[in-house]
PDB file of C-alpha atoms in Angstrom:
ATOM      1  CA  MET A 195      83.967  89.773 110.340  1.00  0.00           C
ATOM      2  CA  SER A 196      81.317  92.406 110.957  1.00  0.00           C
ATOM      3  CA  LEU A 197      82.471  95.942 110.258  1.00  0.00           C
ATOM      4  CA  GLN A 198      79.512  97.475 112.112  1.00  0.00           C
ATOM      5  CA  ARG A 199      81.438  97.679 115.369  1.00  0.00           C
ATOM      6  CA  TYR A 200      83.959 100.084 113.785  1.00  0.00           C
ATOM      7  CA  LEU A 201      81.445 102.574 112.396  1.00  0.00           C
ATOM      8  CA  ASP A 202      81.197 104.540 115.657  1.00  0.00           C
ATOM      9  CA  VAL A 203      84.946 105.167 115.779  1.00  0.00           C
ATOM     10  CA  VAL A 204      85.646 106.299 112.197  1.00  0.00           C
ATOM     11  CA  ASP A 205      85.057 109.797 110.842  1.00  0.00           C
ATOM     12  CA  ASP A 206      83.759 108.759 107.409  1.00  0.00           C
ATOM     13  CA  ALA A 207      81.815 105.505 107.574  1.00  0.00           C
ATOM     14  CA  ASP A 208      81.220 105.342 103.809  1.00  0.00           C
ATOM     15  CA  ALA A 209      84.928 105.744 103.006  1.00  0.00           C
ATOM     16  CA  PHE A 210      85.801 103.189 105.687  1.00  0.00           C
ATOM     17  CA  LEU A 211      83.363 100.598 104.315  1.00  0.00           C
ATOM     18  CA  CYS A 212      84.561 101.211 100.761  1.00  0.00           C
ATOM     19  CA  ALA A 213      88.194 100.711 101.815  1.00  0.00           C
ATOM     20  CA  ALA A 214      87.359  97.627 103.894  1.00  0.00           C
ATOM     21  CA  GLU A 215      85.628  95.936 100.969  1.00  0.00           C
ATOM     22  CA  ARG A 216      88.376  96.681  98.435  1.00  0.00           C
ATOM     23  CA  PRO A 217      90.468  93.581  97.723  1.00  0.00           C
ATOM     24  CA  LEU A 218      94.003  93.852  99.033  1.00  0.00           C
ATOM     25  CA  PRO A 219      96.854  93.349  96.606  1.00  0.00           C
ATOM     26  CA  ARG A 220      98.590  90.012  96.867  1.00  0.00           C
ATOM     27  CA  VAL A 221     102.205  90.083  97.985  1.00  0.00           C
ATOM     28  CA  ILE A 222     104.765  87.365  97.294  1.00  0.00           C
ATOM     29  CA  TRP A 223     108.372  87.072  98.443  1.00  0.00           C
ATOM     30  CA  ALA A 224     111.342  85.148  97.079  1.00  0.00           C
ATOM     31  CA  ASN A 225     112.559  82.109  98.984  1.00  0.00           C
ATOM     32  CA  PRO A 226     116.372  82.373  98.849  1.00  0.00           C
ATOM     33  CA  LEU A 227     116.809  78.713  99.789  1.00  0.00           C
ATOM     34  CA  ARG A 228     115.098  77.470  96.622  1.00  0.00           C
ATOM     35  CA  GLN A 229     116.582  79.869  94.071  1.00  0.00           C
ATOM     36  CA  ASP A 230     118.642  83.048  93.803  1.00  0.00           C
ATOM     37  CA  PRO A 231     116.220  85.961  94.401  1.00  0.00           C
ATOM     38  CA  ALA A 232     117.471  87.724  91.233  1.00  0.00           C
ATOM     39  CA  LYS A 233     116.397  84.731  89.144  1.00  0.00           C
ATOM     40  CA  THR A 234     113.073  84.631  90.992  1.00  0.00           C
ATOM     41  CA  ALA A 235     112.604  88.340  90.201  1.00  0.00           C
ATOM     42  CA  GLU A 236     113.004  87.536  86.488  1.00  0.00           C
ATOM     43  CA  GLU A 237     110.357  84.805  86.774  1.00  0.00           C
ATOM     44  CA  VAL A 238     107.957  87.128  88.590  1.00  0.00           C
ATOM     45  CA  ARG A 239     108.391  89.887  85.975  1.00  0.00           C
ATOM     46  CA  ARG A 240     107.787  87.353  83.185  1.00  0.00           C
ATOM     47  CA  LEU A 241     104.671  85.895  84.839  1.00  0.00           C
ATOM     48  CA  CYS A 242     103.245  89.233  85.979  1.00  0.00           C
ATOM     49  CA  PRO A 243     104.667  92.360  84.301  1.00  0.00           C
ATOM     50  CA  GLU A 244     102.446  94.469  86.611  1.00  0.00           C
ATOM     51  CA  ALA A 245     104.234  93.150  89.725  1.00  0.00           C
ATOM     52  CA  GLU A 246     105.674  96.009  91.786  1.00  0.00           C
ATOM     53  CA  PRO A 247     108.724  95.408  93.989  1.00  0.00           C
ATOM     54  CA  LEU A 248     108.108  96.611  97.537  1.00  0.00           C
ATOM     55  CA  ALA A 249     110.194  99.703  98.295  1.00  0.00           C
ATOM     56  CA  TRP A 250     111.100  98.389 101.742  1.00  0.00           C
ATOM     57  CA  ARG A 251     111.766  94.807 100.606  1.00  0.00           C
ATOM     58  CA  PRO A 252     113.050  94.396  97.037  1.00  0.00           C
ATOM     59  CA  ASP A 253     112.724  90.579  97.071  1.00  0.00           C
ATOM     60  CA  ALA A 254     108.943  90.906  97.489  1.00  0.00           C
ATOM     61  CA  TRP A 255     106.332  92.073  95.002  1.00  0.00           C
ATOM     62  CA  ARG A 256     102.825  93.488  95.147  1.00  0.00           C
ATOM     63  CA  LEU A 257     100.527  91.789  92.618  1.00  0.00           C
ATOM     64  CA  PRO A 258      97.130  92.877  91.307  1.00  0.00           C
ATOM     65  CA  PRO A 259      94.268  91.215  93.243  1.00  0.00           C
ATOM     66  CA  GLU A 260      93.170  89.141  90.249  1.00  0.00           C
ATOM     67  CA  VAL A 261      96.575  87.441  89.883  1.00  0.00           C
ATOM     68  CA  LYS A 262      96.682  83.914  91.333  1.00  0.00           C
ATOM     69  CA  PRO A 263     100.338  83.102  92.140  1.00  0.00           C
ATOM     70  CA  GLY A 264      99.339  79.783  93.709  1.00  0.00           C
ATOM     71  CA  ARG A 265      98.996  78.457  90.169  1.00  0.00           C
ATOM     72  CA  TRP A 266     102.533  79.454  89.182  1.00  0.00           C
ATOM     73  CA  VAL A 267     105.405  76.975  88.849  1.00  0.00           C
ATOM     74  CA  PRO A 268     107.607  79.131  91.159  1.00  0.00           C
ATOM     75  CA  TRP A 269     104.900  78.784  93.850  1.00  0.00           C
ATOM     76  CA  MET A 270     104.545  75.035  93.383  1.00  0.00           C
ATOM     77  CA  TYR A 271     108.305  74.573  93.716  1.00  0.00           C
ATOM     78  CA  GLY A 272     108.573  76.833  96.764  1.00  0.00           C
ATOM     79  CA  ARG A 273     110.506  79.636  95.089  1.00  0.00           C
ATOM     80  CA  VAL A 274     107.888  82.192  96.180  1.00  0.00           C
ATOM     81  CA  HIS A 275     105.388  82.428  99.006  1.00  0.00           C
ATOM     82  CA  GLY A 276     102.443  84.770  99.504  1.00  0.00           C
ATOM     83  CA  GLN A 277     101.365  86.867 102.441  1.00  0.00           C
ATOM     84  CA  GLU A 278      99.500  90.065 103.022  1.00  0.00           C
ATOM     85  CA  GLU A 279     101.881  92.973 103.279  1.00  0.00           C
ATOM     86  CA  ALA A 280     101.077  93.668 106.945  1.00  0.00           C
ATOM     87  CA  SER A 281     102.133  90.132 107.888  1.00  0.00           C
ATOM     88  CA  LEU A 282     105.266  90.408 105.773  1.00  0.00           C
ATOM     89  CA  LEU A 283     106.161  93.587 107.644  1.00  0.00           C
ATOM     90  CA  ALA A 284     105.506  92.054 111.072  1.00  0.00           C
ATOM     91  CA  ALA A 285     108.047  89.273 110.501  1.00  0.00           C
ATOM     92  CA  SER A 286     110.524  91.629 108.827  1.00  0.00           C
ATOM     93  CA  LEU A 287     110.573  93.813 111.937  1.00  0.00           C
ATOM     94  CA  VAL A 288     112.004  90.902 113.934  1.00  0.00           C
ATOM     95  CA  ASP A 289     115.137  91.159 111.728  1.00  0.00           C
ATOM     96  CA  ALA A 290     115.920  87.470 112.255  1.00  0.00           C
ATOM     97  CA  GLN A 291     119.575  86.519 111.892  1.00  0.00           C
ATOM     98  CA  PRO A 292     121.072  83.109 111.073  1.00  0.00           C
ATOM     99  CA  GLY A 293     121.182  80.874 114.129  1.00  0.00           C
ATOM    100  CA  GLU A 294     118.947  83.049 116.310  1.00  0.00           C
ATOM    101  CA  ARG A 295     116.214  81.248 118.235  1.00  0.00           C
ATOM    102  CA  ILE A 296     112.861  82.847 117.454  1.00  0.00           C
ATOM    103  CA  LEU A 297     109.515  81.955 119.030  1.00  0.00           C
ATOM    104  CA  ASP A 298     106.497  82.542 116.773  1.00  0.00           C
ATOM    105  CA  LEU A 299     103.280  82.401 118.805  1.00  0.00           C
ATOM    106  CA  CYS A 300      99.875  82.053 117.113  1.00  0.00           C
ATOM    107  CA  ALA A 301     102.000  80.995 114.153  1.00  0.00           C
ATOM    108  CA  ALA A 302      99.655  79.241 111.717  1.00  0.00           C
ATOM    109  CA  PRO A 303      99.297  79.250 108.757  1.00  0.00           C
ATOM    110  CA  GLY A 304     103.010  79.991 108.788  1.00  0.00           C
ATOM    111  CA  GLY A 305     103.923  82.859 106.491  1.00  0.00           C
ATOM    112  CA  LYS A 306     105.838  84.670 109.216  1.00  0.00           C
ATOM    113  CA  THR A 307     107.375  81.405 110.430  1.00  0.00           C
ATOM    114  CA  ALA A 308     108.580  80.764 106.876  1.00  0.00           C
ATOM    115  CA  GLN A 309     110.123  84.230 106.601  1.00  0.00           C
ATOM    116  CA  LEU A 310     112.020  83.776 109.855  1.00  0.00           C
ATOM    117  CA  ALA A 311     113.232  80.303 108.846  1.00  0.00           C
ATOM    118  CA  ALA A 312     114.269  81.560 105.389  1.00  0.00           C
ATOM    119  CA  ALA A 313     116.467  84.134 107.157  1.00  0.00           C
ATOM    120  CA  GLY A 314     118.289  81.246 108.853  1.00  0.00           C
ATOM    121  CA  ALA A 315     116.665  81.518 112.279  1.00  0.00           C
ATOM    122  CA  LYS A 316     115.824  78.452 114.359  1.00  0.00           C
ATOM    123  CA  VAL A 317     112.092  78.913 114.722  1.00  0.00           C
ATOM    124  CA  THR A 318     109.684  77.372 117.200  1.00  0.00           C
ATOM    125  CA  ALA A 319     106.118  77.839 115.937  1.00  0.00           C
ATOM    126  CA  VAL A 320     103.255  77.474 118.420  1.00  0.00           C
ATOM    127  CA  ASP A 321      99.572  77.462 117.483  1.00  0.00           C
ATOM    128  CA  VAL A 322      96.453  76.139 119.188  1.00  0.00           C
ATOM    129  CA  SER A 323      94.870  74.669 116.045  1.00  0.00           C
ATOM    130  CA  PRO A 324      96.021  71.240 114.830  1.00  0.00           C
ATOM    131  CA  ALA A 325      94.447  71.822 111.393  1.00  0.00           C
ATOM    132  CA  ARG A 326      96.141  75.195 110.943  1.00  0.00           C
ATOM    133  CA  MET A 327      99.437  73.742 112.178  1.00  0.00           C
ATOM    134  CA  ARG A 328      99.199  71.048 109.487  1.00  0.00           C
ATOM    135  CA  ARG A 329      98.838  73.847 106.936  1.00  0.00           C
ATOM    136  CA  LEU A 330     101.923  75.555 108.400  1.00  0.00           C
ATOM    137  CA  GLU A 331     103.883  72.309 108.073  1.00  0.00           C
ATOM    138  CA  GLU A 332     102.699  71.873 104.475  1.00  0.00           C
ATOM    139  CA  ASN A 333     103.816  75.419 103.634  1.00  0.00           C
ATOM    140  CA  LEU A 334     107.225  74.862 105.208  1.00  0.00           C
ATOM    141  CA  GLY A 335     107.593  71.586 103.301  1.00  0.00           C
ATOM    142  CA  ARG A 336     106.804  73.235  99.968  1.00  0.00           C
ATOM    143  CA  LEU A 337     109.337  75.956 100.736  1.00  0.00           C
ATOM    144  CA  GLY A 338     112.014  73.513 101.915  1.00  0.00           C
ATOM    145  CA  LEU A 339     112.138  75.190 105.330  1.00  0.00           C
ATOM    146  CA  ARG A 340     112.186  73.761 108.832  1.00  0.00           C
ATOM    147  CA  ALA A 341     110.778  74.834 112.158  1.00  0.00           C
ATOM    148  CA  GLU A 342     109.870  73.118 115.380  1.00  0.00           C
ATOM    149  CA  THR A 343     106.073  73.015 115.516  1.00  0.00           C
ATOM    150  CA  ILE A 344     104.068  72.741 118.710  1.00  0.00           C
ATOM    151  CA  VAL A 345     100.286  72.522 118.949  1.00  0.00           C
ATOM    152  CA  ALA A 346      99.441  74.252 122.210  1.00  0.00           C
ATOM    153  CA  ASP A 347      97.590  77.162 123.737  1.00  0.00           C
ATOM    154  CA  ALA A 348     100.184  79.928 124.026  1.00  0.00           C
ATOM    155  CA  LEU A 349      98.622  80.993 127.334  1.00  0.00           C
ATOM    156  CA  GLN A 350      99.315  77.571 128.868  1.00  0.00           C
ATOM    157  CA  TRP A 351     102.492  76.443 127.063  1.00  0.00           C
ATOM    158  CA  ARG A 352     105.867  77.028 128.707  1.00  0.00           C
ATOM    159  CA  PRO A 353     109.085  76.910 126.671  1.00  0.00           C
ATOM    160  CA  GLU A 354     111.994  74.777 127.787  1.00  0.00           C
ATOM    161  CA  GLN A 355     114.610  77.223 126.504  1.00  0.00           C
ATOM    162  CA  GLU A 356     115.106  80.960 126.041  1.00  0.00           C
ATOM    163  CA  PHE A 357     114.634  82.781 122.741  1.00  0.00           C
ATOM    164  CA  ASP A 358     116.423  85.707 121.128  1.00  0.00           C
ATOM    165  CA  ALA A 359     113.090  87.150 119.985  1.00  0.00           C
ATOM    166  CA  VAL A 360     109.378  86.453 120.233  1.00  0.00           C
ATOM    167  CA  LEU A 361     106.874  87.267 117.503  1.00  0.00           C
ATOM    168  CA  LEU A 362     103.256  87.493 118.580  1.00  0.00           C
ATOM    169  CA  ASP A 363     101.054  88.942 115.870  1.00  0.00           C
ATOM    170  CA  ALA A 364      97.659  88.476 117.501  1.00  0.00           C
ATOM    171  CA  PRO A 365      95.247  88.854 116.046  1.00  0.00           C
ATOM    172  CA  CYS A 366      97.207  88.191 112.872  1.00  0.00           C
ATOM    173  CA  SER A 367      97.858  91.491 111.092  1.00  0.00           C
ATOM    174  CA  SER A 368      96.436  90.068 107.867  1.00  0.00           C
ATOM    175  CA  THR A 369      92.973  89.509 109.362  1.00  0.00           C
TER     176      THR A 369
END
C-alpha cells in the first residue's frame, strides 16, 4: 500500500513514515477449546520469555516481531492463534456470548471469526474471496472451531435469519 496519500494529512511526515515501516509486534491468543488458557500461558512463557500479556486481554500475548509462533507446537495443534492487536480488539468489542448468532462480514482469513467461535457464538462468516475463505476454513479446522462459511459479496448477499450482532471490520483493521 502506498503511504504517499497520507503525507498531506499528517503533521510530521518523517515520523509517520518511520512508524508505518516499523514491524508490528505479533499477538497470539489462547484457544480455550484446545487447552486450559493457564496451561497455554505456561507454554507461551516457556517458548518466548519476552511475551507480554495484553493488559486488556490476559489470555493474549504480544510477541517480539522476530518471533515466529507459526512454528510452535501450540500453534500447530490449535492451542494458540495469531492476529494483529487491532483485529483482536475489533472482535473482542463484540463481546460474543455462548449461543449468540454473530455475522462476520468480510471475514477472511478468519481471526475474528475464530475468536467469536471460541467464545461459543454461532458464527456465519461471509467473504467474497473463495481462496481467502479456504484459508479461513483451514484456520478454523486447526483450531477445532466451527462456523458457517459463505462465499458471497456482502453487498449482494441477504441473510435468511437475524443475528444478535454483526461484525464488519472493513477494511480489516490489521491492514
